[in-house]
Each structure stands twice: as structure tokens, then as C-alpha cells.
XYZ file of C-alpha atoms in Angstrom:
721
model
C -7.290 11.455 14.709
C -5.110 9.732 17.317
C -3.851 6.226 16.740
C -5.855 4.897 19.688
C -9.105 6.369 18.341
C -8.417 4.751 14.972
C -7.798 1.450 16.741
C -11.166 1.677 18.527
C -12.947 2.063 15.189
C -11.654 -1.268 13.864
C -13.791 -4.349 13.436
C -13.984 -6.835 16.307
C -11.691 -9.338 14.560
C -8.933 -6.710 14.506
C -9.650 -5.560 18.056
C -9.066 -9.121 19.233
C -5.485 -8.832 18.032
C -5.109 -5.524 19.844
C -6.317 -7.211 23.008
C -3.464 -9.712 22.783
C -0.925 -6.900 22.952
C -1.801 -5.731 26.440
C -1.186 -7.472 29.745
C 0.505 -6.641 33.049
C 3.597 -5.433 31.200
C 1.535 -2.563 29.784
C -2.119 -2.556 30.905
C -4.739 -1.357 28.458
C -6.161 0.944 31.166
C -3.006 3.059 30.857
C -3.162 3.022 27.068
C -6.765 4.229 27.232
C -6.302 6.869 29.920
C -3.078 8.384 28.549
C -3.589 7.760 24.833
C -2.603 11.201 23.512
C 0.307 11.645 25.898
C 1.705 8.179 25.183
C 1.599 8.687 21.420
C 3.415 12.028 21.752
C 6.491 10.446 23.392
C 9.532 8.917 21.690
C 9.545 5.490 23.327
C 11.895 4.025 20.736
C 14.685 6.396 21.763
C 13.935 5.878 25.443
C 14.261 2.118 25.055
C 17.922 2.630 24.076
C 18.768 5.284 26.683
C 18.448 4.478 30.393
C 18.516 8.146 31.420
C 15.745 9.152 29.034
C 13.782 6.028 29.972
C 13.986 6.931 33.683
C 12.687 10.444 33.028
C 9.825 9.159 30.875
C 8.964 6.506 33.454
C 8.615 9.163 36.161
C 6.584 11.320 33.776
C 4.317 8.353 33.081
C 3.718 7.816 36.784
C 2.954 11.528 37.194
C 0.490 11.436 34.304
C -1.175 8.357 35.800
C -1.527 10.057 39.180
C -3.032 13.114 37.509
C -5.592 11.006 35.647
C -6.373 9.012 38.781
C -7.152 12.098 40.866
C -9.508 13.361 38.162
C -11.311 10.032 37.803
C -14.866 10.073 39.199
C -15.436 6.337 39.201
C -14.255 4.822 42.507
C -13.492 1.389 41.046
C -11.495 2.887 38.197
C -9.525 5.023 40.671
C -8.754 1.924 42.677
C -7.581 0.016 39.579
C -5.357 2.901 38.555
C -3.770 2.942 42.001
C -3.027 -0.793 41.837
C -1.540 -0.457 38.338
C 0.574 2.483 39.527
C 2.036 0.341 42.308
C 2.625 -2.636 40.017
C 4.484 -0.551 37.446
C 6.696 0.938 40.143
C 7.667 -2.511 41.373
C 8.188 -3.893 37.872
C 10.078 -1.076 36.155
C 11.751 1.122 38.783
C 15.041 -0.733 38.422
C 14.784 -1.073 34.617
C 12.698 1.724 33.046
C 14.085 0.945 29.573
C 12.161 -2.344 29.707
C 8.941 -0.376 30.091
C 9.888 1.863 27.154
C 10.485 -1.212 24.994
C 7.123 -2.690 25.973
C 5.240 0.510 25.110
C 7.206 1.064 21.903
C 6.464 -2.491 20.853
C 2.736 -2.141 21.470
C 2.559 1.101 19.487
C 4.369 -0.510 16.564
C 2.039 -3.479 16.594
C -0.977 -1.173 16.692
C 0.292 0.564 13.564
C 0.782 -2.769 11.824
C -2.722 -3.861 12.731
C -4.070 -0.571 11.367
C -2.079 -1.030 8.153
C -3.321 -4.600 7.876
C -6.944 -3.571 8.345
C -6.556 -0.784 5.799
C -4.947 -3.120 3.277
C -7.722 -5.701 3.623
C -10.343 -3.031 2.918
C -8.611 -1.722 -0.194
C -9.209 -2.790 -3.766
C -6.481 -3.699 -6.261
C -5.797 -0.088 -7.243
C -5.782 1.125 -3.647
C -3.419 -1.645 -2.624
C -0.913 -0.440 -5.197
C -1.119 3.039 -3.674
C -1.464 2.097 -0.016
C 1.894 3.414 1.158
C 1.264 7.152 1.123
C 4.566 7.897 2.841
C 6.512 6.079 0.146
C 4.512 7.832 -2.556
C 5.204 11.208 -1.000
C 8.891 10.336 -0.763
C 8.916 9.279 -4.407
C 7.124 12.456 -5.446
C 9.640 14.565 -3.549
C 12.494 12.690 -5.194
C 10.972 13.142 -8.662
C 10.570 16.869 -8.038
C 14.162 17.315 -6.864
C 15.534 15.321 -9.778
C 13.366 17.332 -12.166
C 14.678 20.623 -10.764
C 18.255 19.398 -11.123
C 17.688 18.364 -14.724
C 16.124 21.748 -15.488
C 19.039 23.591 -13.855
C 21.596 21.582 -15.823
C 19.798 22.363 -19.090
C 19.826 26.077 -18.226
C 23.543 25.856 -17.476
C 24.056 24.401 -20.952
C 22.477 27.533 -22.377
C 24.564 29.708 -20.051
C 27.819 28.050 -21.168
C 26.795 28.520 -24.803
C 26.046 32.199 -24.079
C 29.497 32.596 -22.458
C 31.093 30.927 -25.482
C 29.330 33.336 -27.849
C 30.238 36.305 -25.657
C 33.867 35.182 -25.548
C 33.970 34.660 -29.318
C 32.698 38.235 -29.767
C 35.304 39.540 -27.318
C 38.050 37.497 -28.965
C 37.122 38.798 -32.419
C 37.076 42.436 -31.287
C 40.316 42.018 -29.369
C 42.147 40.445 -32.310
C 40.727 43.091 -34.606
C 42.069 45.768 -32.303
C 45.451 44.062 -32.162
C 45.605 44.013 -35.964
C 45.182 47.788 -36.228
C 48.153 49.914 -37.174
C 50.147 51.208 -34.221
C 49.562 54.821 -35.306
C 45.803 54.383 -34.820
C 45.984 53.049 -31.272
C 46.008 56.484 -29.629
C 42.965 57.721 -31.481
C 39.716 58.431 -29.660
C 38.001 55.708 -31.633
C 40.568 53.193 -30.455
C 40.231 54.340 -26.869
C 36.466 53.831 -27.067
C 37.038 50.333 -28.433
C 39.439 49.508 -25.575
C 36.839 50.738 -23.060
C 34.220 48.603 -24.748
C 36.522 45.555 -24.626
C 37.155 46.133 -20.913
C 33.423 46.238 -20.277
C 32.996 43.021 -22.254
C 35.791 41.376 -20.247
C 34.206 42.494 -16.993
C 30.880 41.051 -18.091
C 32.594 37.847 -19.234
C 34.269 37.567 -15.844
C 30.900 38.056 -14.122
C 29.262 35.362 -16.278
C 32.116 32.927 -15.630
C 31.778 33.435 -11.881
C 28.006 33.139 -12.156
C 28.066 29.827 -14.054
C 30.629 28.359 -11.667
C 28.476 29.431 -8.724
C 25.401 27.809 -10.286
C 27.376 24.638 -10.967
C 28.499 24.567 -7.357
C 24.901 24.848 -6.159
C 23.689 22.110 -8.513
C 26.537 19.738 -7.648
C 25.844 20.229 -3.934
C 22.155 19.532 -4.565
C 23.017 16.352 -6.473
C 25.293 15.287 -3.636
C 22.522 15.894 -1.112
C 19.872 14.067 -3.159
C 22.169 11.096 -3.689
C 23.253 10.903 -0.052
C 19.966 11.664 1.691
C 17.482 10.020 -0.688
C 18.861 7.941 -3.548
C 21.236 5.757 -1.533
C 18.613 5.179 1.212
C 16.116 4.212 -1.511
C 18.642 1.730 -2.893
C 19.288 0.372 0.588
C 15.538 0.036 1.146
C 15.225 -1.876 -2.135
C 18.041 -4.210 -1.089
C 16.299 -4.848 2.228
C 12.999 -5.544 0.481
C 14.865 -7.904 -1.824
C 16.008 -9.857 1.243
C 12.449 -10.108 2.548
C 11.106 -11.022 -0.906
C 13.673 -13.824 -1.096
C 12.152 -15.491 1.972
C 8.552 -15.037 0.902
C 7.783 -11.353 1.359
C 5.865 -9.142 -1.051
C 6.919 -9.211 -4.674
C 9.864 -6.916 -5.218
C 9.203 -3.716 -7.186
C 10.822 -0.322 -7.573
C 13.920 -1.168 -9.601
C 12.668 0.680 -12.690
C 12.165 3.827 -10.615
C 15.628 3.477 -9.111
C 17.101 3.074 -12.579
C 15.374 6.238 -13.705
C 16.791 8.235 -10.777
C 20.280 6.798 -11.158
C 20.268 7.472 -14.890
C 19.087 11.065 -14.533
C 21.655 11.803 -11.814
C 24.502 10.300 -13.827
C 23.366 12.054 -17.004
C 23.261 15.358 -15.133
C 26.770 14.859 -13.747
C 28.174 13.903 -17.158
C 26.505 16.989 -18.618
C 28.154 19.149 -15.938
C 31.460 17.428 -16.666
C 31.115 18.351 -20.346
C 30.272 21.932 -19.345
C 33.444 22.052 -17.228
C 35.407 20.663 -20.168
C 33.985 23.405 -22.360
C 34.966 26.047 -19.801
C 38.462 24.562 -19.844
C 38.566 25.003 -23.622
C 37.419 28.598 -23.285
C 40.268 29.361 -20.887
C 42.766 28.234 -23.518
C 41.453 30.990 -25.802
C 40.802 33.770 -23.306
C 42.114 34.124 -19.780
C 43.111 36.979 -17.523
C 44.278 37.773 -14.048
C 41.958 36.326 -11.354
C 40.151 34.221 -13.934
C 37.737 32.067 -11.788
C 37.790 29.050 -14.116
C 41.410 27.930 -13.486
C 40.876 28.530 -9.760
C 37.586 26.651 -9.276
C 37.296 24.204 -12.154
C 39.801 21.518 -10.992
C 38.200 21.114 -7.577
C 34.685 21.034 -9.004
C 35.711 18.525 -11.644
C 37.082 16.232 -8.928
C 33.778 16.452 -7.026
C 31.830 15.578 -10.161
C 34.102 12.606 -10.916
C 33.830 11.431 -7.309
C 30.025 11.478 -7.452
C 30.009 9.747 -10.837
C 32.399 7.064 -9.626
C 30.348 6.144 -6.572
C 26.978 6.481 -8.298
C 27.959 4.142 -11.109
C 29.570 1.645 -8.720
C 26.395 1.643 -6.595
C 24.222 1.116 -9.684
C 25.667 -2.370 -10.275
C 23.186 -4.643 -8.489
C 22.069 -8.257 -8.335
C 18.570 -8.109 -9.753
C 17.797 -11.807 -9.221
C 19.509 -13.661 -6.421
C 21.010 -17.103 -7.205
C 18.331 -19.774 -7.364
C 18.024 -23.354 -8.600
C 15.212 -23.702 -11.198
C 14.272 -26.948 -9.465
C 13.465 -25.007 -6.265
C 12.323 -21.544 -7.390
C 10.615 -20.873 -4.051
C 13.811 -21.369 -2.067
C 16.489 -19.084 -3.500
C 19.985 -18.659 -2.053
C 20.384 -22.428 -1.643
C 22.687 -24.075 -4.200
C 23.236 -27.806 -4.576
C 26.543 -28.947 -6.022
C 26.200 -30.292 -9.538
C 22.821 -28.614 -10.088
C 22.443 -25.621 -12.379
C 21.375 -22.315 -10.894
C 20.567 -18.903 -12.333
C 21.228 -15.320 -11.322
C 21.026 -11.896 -12.924
C 22.893 -8.602 -12.521
C 21.887 -5.200 -13.774
C 23.394 -1.749 -14.280
C 20.978 0.936 -13.146
C 22.539 3.523 -15.440
C 21.410 3.842 -19.029
C 23.849 5.752 -21.225
C 24.234 5.524 -25.027
C 28.012 5.566 -24.595
C 28.006 2.215 -22.809
C 25.934 0.313 -25.344
C 28.868 -1.923 -26.130
C 30.205 -5.223 -24.852
C 30.552 -4.985 -21.081
C 31.869 -8.304 -19.795
C 30.812 -9.543 -16.372
C 32.861 -12.189 -14.595
C 31.508 -14.272 -11.715
C 33.689 -15.569 -8.903
C 32.598 -17.878 -6.105
C 33.808 -17.145 -2.569
C 36.201 -14.398 -3.605
C 36.589 -13.322 0.039
C 36.408 -16.618 1.874
C 36.521 -16.226 5.688
C 39.614 -17.689 7.376
C 39.249 -21.219 8.643
C 36.623 -22.174 6.080
C 37.228 -25.795 5.038
C 34.834 -26.476 2.169
C 35.741 -24.646 -1.024
C 33.948 -24.583 -4.370
C 34.522 -23.394 -7.893
C 32.240 -22.602 -10.828
C 32.285 -25.547 -13.195
C 30.706 -23.809 -16.207
C 31.530 -20.625 -18.127
C 31.699 -17.785 -15.648
C 31.915 -14.803 -18.027
C 29.102 -13.253 -20.058
C 28.441 -9.981 -21.859
C 25.796 -7.543 -20.659
C 23.057 -6.855 -23.169
C 20.334 -4.251 -23.611
C 16.863 -5.234 -22.464
C 14.196 -3.717 -24.675
C 11.378 -4.503 -22.241
C 13.138 -2.628 -19.429
C 13.633 0.600 -21.345
C 17.094 -0.253 -22.532
C 18.970 -1.126 -19.337
C 22.112 -3.237 -19.411
C 21.828 -6.614 -17.734
C 23.108 -10.165 -17.963
C 21.547 -13.389 -16.760
C 23.677 -16.405 -15.956
C 21.390 -19.361 -16.601
C 23.692 -22.369 -16.405
C 26.074 -21.846 -13.500
C 27.109 -24.950 -11.598
C 29.267 -25.526 -8.521
C 31.728 -28.268 -7.722
C 33.592 -28.837 -4.483
C 37.358 -28.657 -4.624
C 39.349 -31.770 -3.822
C 42.650 -31.776 -2.030
C 45.908 -33.376 -3.133
C 45.083 -36.685 -1.467
C 41.843 -36.796 -3.421
C 39.599 -36.149 -0.418
C 37.311 -33.250 0.262
C 37.606 -30.852 3.168
C 36.998 -32.125 6.677
C 34.151 -30.826 8.737
C 34.653 -27.362 10.201
C 33.173 -25.765 13.279
C 29.959 -24.916 11.407
C 27.544 -27.369 9.861
C 27.123 -27.478 6.087
C 23.923 -25.421 6.236
C 25.536 -22.800 8.505
C 28.439 -22.116 6.159
C 27.656 -19.003 4.142
C 29.125 -18.314 0.715
C 28.831 -15.554 -1.857
C 28.859 -15.079 -5.597
C 30.793 -12.030 -6.794
C 30.321 -10.163 -10.072
C 32.976 -7.912 -11.619
C 33.141 -5.731 -14.729
C 35.216 -2.830 -16.052
C 33.193 0.226 -17.009
C 34.780 2.822 -19.308
C 32.961 5.945 -20.452
C 33.901 9.573 -21.183
C 37.403 9.124 -19.839
C 36.322 7.396 -16.633
C 37.492 3.869 -15.807
C 35.426 2.281 -13.050
C 35.814 -1.226 -11.679
C 32.308 -2.480 -10.962
C 31.740 -5.104 -8.300
C 28.746 -6.482 -6.461
C 27.854 -9.719 -4.734
C 24.864 -11.901 -4.017
C 23.263 -12.302 -0.642
C 24.934 -15.057 1.398
C 24.337 -18.522 -0.044
C 24.079 -21.965 1.490
C 25.716 -24.771 -0.506
C 24.345 -28.279 0.007
C 25.301 -31.630 -1.471
C 22.035 -33.488 -0.758
C 18.390 -32.414 -0.956
C 17.926 -33.694 2.603
C 19.914 -30.613 3.676
C 17.390 -28.291 2.036
C 15.227 -27.638 5.154
C 18.298 -26.818 7.245
C 19.619 -24.580 4.495
C 16.310 -22.773 4.251
C 16.294 -22.183 8.013
C 19.729 -20.551 7.683
C 18.609 -18.375 4.758
C 15.539 -17.280 6.689
C 17.404 -16.576 9.933
C 20.073 -14.523 8.168
C 17.767 -12.384 6.076
C 15.396 -11.676 8.947
C 18.013 -10.618 11.432
C 20.504 -8.580 9.433
C 20.628 -6.308 6.417
C 24.363 -6.810 5.953
C 24.923 -7.996 2.380
C 28.002 -10.072 3.071
C 28.426 -11.265 6.651
C 29.704 -14.756 5.877
C 30.647 -15.342 9.542
C 27.081 -14.711 10.705
C 26.541 -18.177 12.179
C 29.802 -18.149 14.118
C 27.824 -16.140 16.678
C 24.217 -15.909 15.417
C 21.947 -13.343 17.092
C 18.786 -14.380 18.838
C 15.447 -13.834 17.182
C 13.453 -11.164 19.018
C 10.268 -10.372 17.120
C 6.663 -9.614 17.760
C 3.553 -10.591 15.900
C 0.709 -8.664 14.399
C -2.131 -11.024 13.647
C -3.011 -14.615 12.861
C -2.138 -16.221 16.194
C -3.867 -15.812 19.519
C -2.441 -16.384 22.996
C -3.209 -20.102 22.999
C -1.547 -20.572 19.633
C 1.520 -18.692 20.747
C 1.541 -20.659 23.976
C 1.860 -23.832 21.948
C 4.744 -22.438 19.894
C 6.365 -21.159 23.061
C 6.062 -24.569 24.701
C 7.460 -26.264 21.618
C 10.481 -23.976 21.685
C 11.021 -23.271 25.361
C 9.217 -25.933 27.375
C 5.969 -25.753 29.290
C 7.292 -24.040 32.384
C 9.349 -21.243 30.863
C 8.050 -17.674 30.846
C 7.933 -16.409 27.271
C 7.280 -12.737 27.927
C 10.851 -11.595 27.395
C 12.479 -14.743 26.081
C 14.647 -14.702 23.020
C 14.986 -17.808 20.888
C 18.484 -18.867 19.974
C 19.445 -20.194 16.560
C 20.450 -23.521 18.088
C 17.136 -24.032 19.856
C 15.189 -23.032 16.769
C 16.983 -25.152 14.188
C 19.568 -27.515 15.663
C 18.418 -28.937 18.990
C 15.768 -31.648 19.038
C 12.471 -30.784 20.669
C 11.985 -32.454 24.080
C 11.125 -36.101 23.587
C 11.291 -35.833 19.792
C 13.937 -36.935 17.274
C 13.628 -33.681 15.332
C 14.036 -29.941 15.859
C 11.316 -27.317 16.055
C 12.214 -26.060 12.585
C 12.137 -29.519 11.015
C 8.668 -30.013 12.480
C 7.459 -26.616 11.313
C 9.003 -26.875 7.855
C 7.411 -30.278 7.308
C 4.003 -28.783 8.102
C 4.586 -25.934 5.670
C 5.541 -28.355 2.922
C 2.452 -30.438 3.678
C 0.222 -27.368 3.407
C 1.839 -26.180 0.206
C 1.689 -29.533 -1.589
C -1.394 -31.270 -0.183
C -3.588 -29.073 2.027
C -3.723 -25.702 0.333
C -7.409 -25.863 -0.778
C -8.572 -26.769 2.735
C -6.110 -24.387 4.335
C -7.205 -21.479 2.158
C -10.739 -21.889 3.490
C -9.458 -21.524 7.092
C -10.807 -24.963 7.969
C -7.578 -26.214 9.560
C -7.058 -25.093 13.135
C -3.697 -26.792 12.934
C -2.449 -26.169 16.466
C -4.576 -26.964 19.495
C -3.413 -27.971 22.957
C -4.972 -31.104 24.376
C -6.772 -29.142 27.076
C -8.077 -26.524 24.659
C -9.133 -29.164 22.167
C -11.281 -30.910 24.749
C -12.652 -27.623 26.041
C -13.728 -26.668 22.528
C -15.284 -30.029 21.690
C -16.811 -31.285 24.950
C -20.044 -29.284 24.726
C -20.477 -29.724 20.977
C -22.771 -32.054 19.113
C -21.471 -35.622 18.659
C -19.485 -35.789 15.431
C -18.004 -32.297 15.747
C -14.350 -32.473 14.728
C -11.171 -30.406 14.542
C -8.319 -30.607 12.048
C -4.896 -30.346 13.624
C -1.234 -31.021 12.894
C 0.584 -33.939 14.455
C 3.313 -33.262 16.995
C 4.717 -36.774 16.926
C 5.077 -37.076 13.134
C 6.883 -34.792 10.709
C 4.413 -33.416 8.204
C 1.265 -35.060 9.505
C -2.322 -33.917 9.904
C -5.060 -35.639 11.875
C -8.581 -34.977 13.092
C -10.245 -35.378 16.460
C -13.997 -35.699 17.000
C -16.243 -35.794 20.027
C -18.667 -38.614 20.809
C -20.822 -39.681 23.743
C -21.283 -43.074 25.321
C -24.568 -44.647 26.379
C -24.180 -43.091 29.805
C -23.542 -39.647 28.337
C -19.803 -39.819 28.939
C -17.839 -37.556 26.572
C -15.273 -39.342 24.421
C -12.576 -37.898 22.192
C -11.285 -39.855 19.189
C -8.373 -39.253 16.843
C -6.892 -40.970 13.809
C -3.337 -41.762 12.882
C -1.783 -38.725 11.166
C -2.067 -38.462 7.405
C 1.321 -37.741 5.816
C 2.345 -36.815 2.286
C 2.377 -40.470 1.211
C -1.336 -40.953 1.912
C -2.322 -37.448 0.862
C -0.604 -37.916 -2.500
C -3.085 -40.694 -3.289
C -6.283 -38.975 -2.148
C -7.212 -35.321 -1.465
C -7.743 -34.544 2.186
C -11.297 -33.285 1.627
C -12.201 -36.644 0.068
C -10.631 -38.461 3.011
C -12.856 -36.530 5.401
C -15.927 -37.254 3.284
C -15.259 -40.984 2.980
C -13.876 -41.753 6.418
C -15.649 -44.664 8.145
C -15.353 -46.219 11.578
C -15.799 -49.927 12.188
C -17.291 -50.797 15.562
C -18.326 -54.186 16.920
C -21.373 -55.423 15.038
C -22.187 -51.972 13.650
C -22.332 -50.992 9.990
C -19.350 -48.702 9.185
C -20.333 -45.070 9.298
C -18.677 -41.674 9.024
C -18.439 -40.147 12.528
C -17.507 -36.720 11.166
C -20.651 -34.574 11.091
C -19.743 -30.962 11.876
C -16.542 -29.019 11.379
C -15.919 -27.007 14.523
C -17.788 -25.027 15.667
C -20.963 -26.176 13.929
C -20.484 -26.200 10.139
C -22.042 -29.235 8.434
C -19.242 -31.284 6.926
C -20.548 -31.259 3.345
C -21.309 -27.571 3.537
C -17.714 -26.875 4.499
C -15.927 -29.296 2.178
C -18.486 -29.970 -0.547
C -16.926 -27.797 -3.220
C -13.474 -29.211 -2.409
C -14.398 -32.829 -3.147
C -12.456 -34.023 -6.171
C -13.933 -37.469 -6.807
C -17.043 -39.576 -6.389
C -17.627 -41.050 -2.948
C -15.729 -44.281 -2.409
C -16.292 -47.097 0.006
C -14.280 -44.964 2.329
C -11.327 -45.194 4.572
C -11.941 -47.142 7.701
C -10.319 -46.854 11.066
C -10.556 -48.090 14.582
C -11.904 -45.676 17.146
C -9.332 -44.556 19.658
C -8.755 -42.024 22.345
C -7.853 -38.559 21.177
C -4.143 -38.041 20.814
C -2.316 -34.972 21.948
C -2.397 -32.015 19.575
C -1.452 -28.400 19.854
C -2.501 -24.912 18.958
C -5.404 -23.172 17.366
C -5.601 -21.045 14.232
C -8.762 -18.994 13.572
C -7.347 -16.482 11.164
C -5.725 -16.883 7.795
C -2.318 -18.323 8.455
C 0.129 -18.459 5.486
C 0.640 -16.249 2.498
C 3.883 -15.657 0.713
C 5.743 -18.220 2.787
C 3.570 -20.981 1.314
C 5.496 -20.123 -1.837
C 8.870 -20.181 -0.119
C 8.569 -22.972 2.415
C 8.453 -20.548 5.311
C 4.740 -19.783 5.289
C 4.166 -20.103 8.986
C 1.470 -17.480 9.093
C -1.253 -17.024 6.498
C -0.967 -13.489 5.143
C 2.047 -13.151 7.467
C 5.736 -12.675 7.021
C 8.434 -13.382 9.584
C 10.617 -10.475 10.420
C 12.722 -9.186 13.237
C 11.459 -6.257 15.278
C 14.714 -4.572 14.276
C 13.136 -4.063 10.848
C 9.700 -2.591 11.567
C 8.624 -2.487 7.916
C 8.086 -6.203 7.975
C 5.545 -8.395 9.721
C 6.679 -10.905 12.287
C 6.474 -14.229 14.025
C 4.813 -13.920 17.408
C 2.821 -11.486 19.490
C 3.815 -9.544 22.532
C 3.514 -12.819 24.437
C 6.739 -14.009 22.810
C 10.051 -12.486 21.949
C 11.124 -14.923 19.236
């Protein structure tokens, strides 16, 4: 079934998100009329190649003309003609832009399909939802199993050669011990012929085992290069996304199993080569294949072992302060933090003390002013973990940083980058010795932000998020010297009006957002127009408010959160008096307010809002109780609660009843006032894992750059953030 047909079978709530993908950049009429043809093209490649894009653009126009001539409906033919002309004007000079638009829409369709499928699955199905990954894992297991079986058979073959050689050696020495007068006898000649046949067979078996070893070593090399290393790289990338609130990281046990089996197989082959070397010392002959082929093959085996074992040294848990477990990779000076490294190779020979040393900023970029050192013990011994099937690991639980002081007793002056833009790293080193191999192990953490005050935490978290979304480089400490722009596209959770609000907050009300990329400075450093704080500070304060004070209400999807003033009034003006919306404040950091509709004696519609509730007030009383007990004092009128219906028409107590935490009080009172400006509307669930990490902008959503299509993202096709 084509992707477009699958899309059309989705529920209406998912189709609404599909609708947001299509506009004049790529009309849905074209998607519908050329569905099969569009899905058969490689738009991703075309978006990076102007020549290919031009050819595909002309092919698209030809396909459109063909469909138009076959269309029976006059109006539809007319629409197709207009679209044809519009696309020519828009993309003739830049066909790659069209390819990017189509590629983007197809990707978002797939994400919406995956999302819909995931929501329909049960717990067991969710664990098995990625059929491609499962198939890849199955293929890897099969190849590793075949390699292990081949290596075991080679063990038997080497033993057979050893027995054959021992038999030959015994017969040969027996013949040599005979008296010289007997050597010309027929019996002796038969024995010499028999020995020659045995030598010929021995030579054949030696060549055969070396040939089999060559095949197996090449297969190991291919599996490691084409599958194992990509799997490790994929795990590292998922670790980055998990660090900023993505799905819980899994798969390390499977990686350890593959690494261990590959290394065990290579060590077994190395021992087989050693045994062949011993056999040569006892029996050799002209054109013996072992002295000719063994050295080169042994070097290949050692090379693979060296790089496999070095790659198996990984940071299992990135550095994190226990006081802020949901915001890893941010370290405050003087505060303890933890981290953990692991060796993905389990060998009995290495079950001894393997010391790991940590070093901070081993490769500090030039020009970096602030420098730090580890105040506590920086060396520990790896130990065997019983619960992880015997892997070697070590967890540093009490590391602490201190900033270096200069000779005059001062600290470093400010550099070109701000404190939260300076990236640092924690290195781990160990010396691995086994079966004659000495390997220097080294790995490093993801880039860290070092702060000296908790007030720098939001800025540090913005840097951690920006880095891990936009690059998979493990150690680009100069990233913020020239940070890339964020160009991503959303899947679900926000509609056009919601994205319009975010676009206006970032870019201004009169800037087209269709192809705009948001810079790091605009996102995190520059103040929003007319505000004393940046977009990120505003957003982060809302996320913290949700996480600490609004989660019960938020989880019920009762907070619209972002509504423009015009949309707010449009939604409320025709509703019953007392209908209200919950929205976030734009003028206060971390504030939530509500607006309700009322009517005067002459029928005039009035909109009323309250001063935003911040963490200070919400710490004293749950928000649901505030809504229940809110009262308005008017001239000569008994105080009453004006909040009757949660938009669109849900009775207040029906919506919030089970969230009330206390008995009704005399209530909060407030003066009526005109509705204050608010922005943006959220109908769908809006934060998931980022509630846990402070970056939960979207319920059941994860930020990610469009460069990394496995992850969800920040905006829809209306924005390139």
C-alpha cells in the first residue's frame, strides 16, 4: 500500500496534521494526483544536486500536464493549470528548493504514520514497533552466529592438521631412524611414497585452513565496518537525544554481545594462527603456505582487535549532577557530579584491575580562558557488574570541578564566548593488556557546559540542547564559535496558529517563516522585542512551571497555553458567558493566566483576564484549586466565580473535579479587567520527555534537527527552526 493511501486511512486528528504540511510550496492536489510517482522518486538526493533537481522538476511538470489532460472535471483541470503555472514561477530558478519541500513533506508523513501506529500499539507492540531495526538486529545476529560457527569449525580443522602432522612427523622420524641398508628396499620406497602423499595432503589442508581463515576474517571486517560500527554510532546518537529528553536509551547489552563475540572470534583465530606457527617449527617444506600467509593475516587480526577494543570503551552515563538529574552535561563548580564508563568486551583474561583515569579538558581549544581541574580523586578501577552479565565498568560518583586561578590570584578574564557557550569535555583513559596486545583505551564525554551559579542553568541547558540537536560530533568544543542555524520541521502537537505565535516570538510579526532559519543568537541570547528576556528564557520558564506546578492540569490537555489575542477573542466571543481559556503569559517569565468571556447589560462582549500566576503563588495552592475558588468582586455584588466552562464547553467541575486537592476555601478574589494579550493555542498533547529534562516544549514531542530524521522536531512545514 502506498504511503499516501495509508495517510488517507488515518483518523481525522492525524489528518489535521497532514493538512498543515501542504500549502502553495507543495499543494496537496499534486500530492494526491501524483502520489505513486512522487513516492518513487529520490527527492532527498535531488535536494542536494541542482542538476538532478532540475531534471526531476521538469519531470514533475510533465507528469502534472499528463494528469491534467486526463482529468474529466473542468474545475480540477483549471486548478491543475494554475498550480502548474505557479510552480514554474516559484521553482524554475531554484528547483532544489522544490525537492527539499517535497522531501520534507514525505518525511513528515512518515513520522505522522509512525506516531499514529505507536499510539495504537500496546506495551508489547511498542517494544517491537521498529521492524526495520529488528530486521537489522536479526541479520546481525545471524551473521555473528555464522562467524562463530565457522571459527569453531576452524578449531577442529587446526586440531585435525595437528594430528595429521604428528602422524607424518612420527612416520618420517621412524623412517629416518632405519638403517641405511634398508632404505633402498621396496618396503622403504612404499613408505616414502606414503609420506609424500601425507605431505601433499598436509599441504592441501594448510592451504585450506588459511583460505577459510581469510574468508572469515574478511567477513568479520565487513560485519564490523558495515554493521557493528554503524550500530555503535546509532547508539551514540540516541544517547545524545536521550540526554536532552528523548526516549530512554537501550541497546547497550546487545552491542556488548556483538562486540564480545567478534573479539572472542578474532582472539580464537589469533590462537589458531599461533598454533599454525608452532606447527611450522616442527614440519615445514618448500612453498609452505603458513610462513607466506600467516604474518599478513596475523597483522589483519591484530588490527581488527585493536580498533574493536578501542571502540568498545564508551561513556555509558554522561556526566550529570545528582541535584539536576534531568539536565545532564551541565556541571557547576564545587558540586559533585557522576559519570560512568564501560568496556563492551567481556573476556575472562581481563578480569583484573583495569585502572581508568579521568582528565578534564585534555584537548582545550586555543584561546580558551577559563580552565578547570578535577578536585577529587580522578582514578578508579573497573569492576565486574553481575547484573550486566559480567561487563567491566566503573562509575565515578564524587567528581568535582574547581576553576584554576592565575599567579595574581584572579580567575580568567571573559573570552569571546559566554560561560554557557564554552564547551568542555571529560576524558577517560586506561591501558588494556591481553594475550600479548597492549591497547591504550580512550573515550570522552559529550561536550559539557560548566557554570558557577544556578542562574546560568537555563542558558547552559539551551547550549546543551542546541549542540546535541544539530550535530553528532562527539567533541566539537568550538561549536559555538560559529553555531549552525536550527532548521527543523514538526510532526504533530502544534497547528498553524500555534506555530505563527512561535514564529512571531522569534522573528517578528511581519517576517515570512516559510524558509526562515533561526540563529542561535536569536533563539537564546537576544531579548525578544519589547521584553527584558530572550525567547529561550521565556520558553524554559514555562517548561519549568509545567513540570513543577501544572503537570496534572497539563496532562489532561486543559491548558491551551499559547493563543494570539485575535484568536482568543474569536474562540470566546460566541461562547456562553463564563467560558474561559488557560494560557501562558508573554509579559512574565513562568506565568499562567486565564481569560473568560462575559456580556454586559447591552449584550456587549467583554473579555477579562487575571494577573499571571507564577511559581510563588502556585507553590502555595494547586492551580486546579485556584480555578475552583476564584472569585470576582464587583460593585455591590456578592463575590462569585465567573469561571463556568473550560473552552469549548466543558463544565469547570467536570474538567477539574478530580484534580482538586483541598476543600473549597473562601477563594481568591480579583478585580475584573480587560483581557490581556496572550498567544498560541495547543489542542494536542504537548510535552513528554522534555518535561523531564526542562526542554519539554511539545507534549509527546522531541526537538530534533531535520538533519537527523530519526528524531521528532520543533515546528511544522510553516517554520524552518
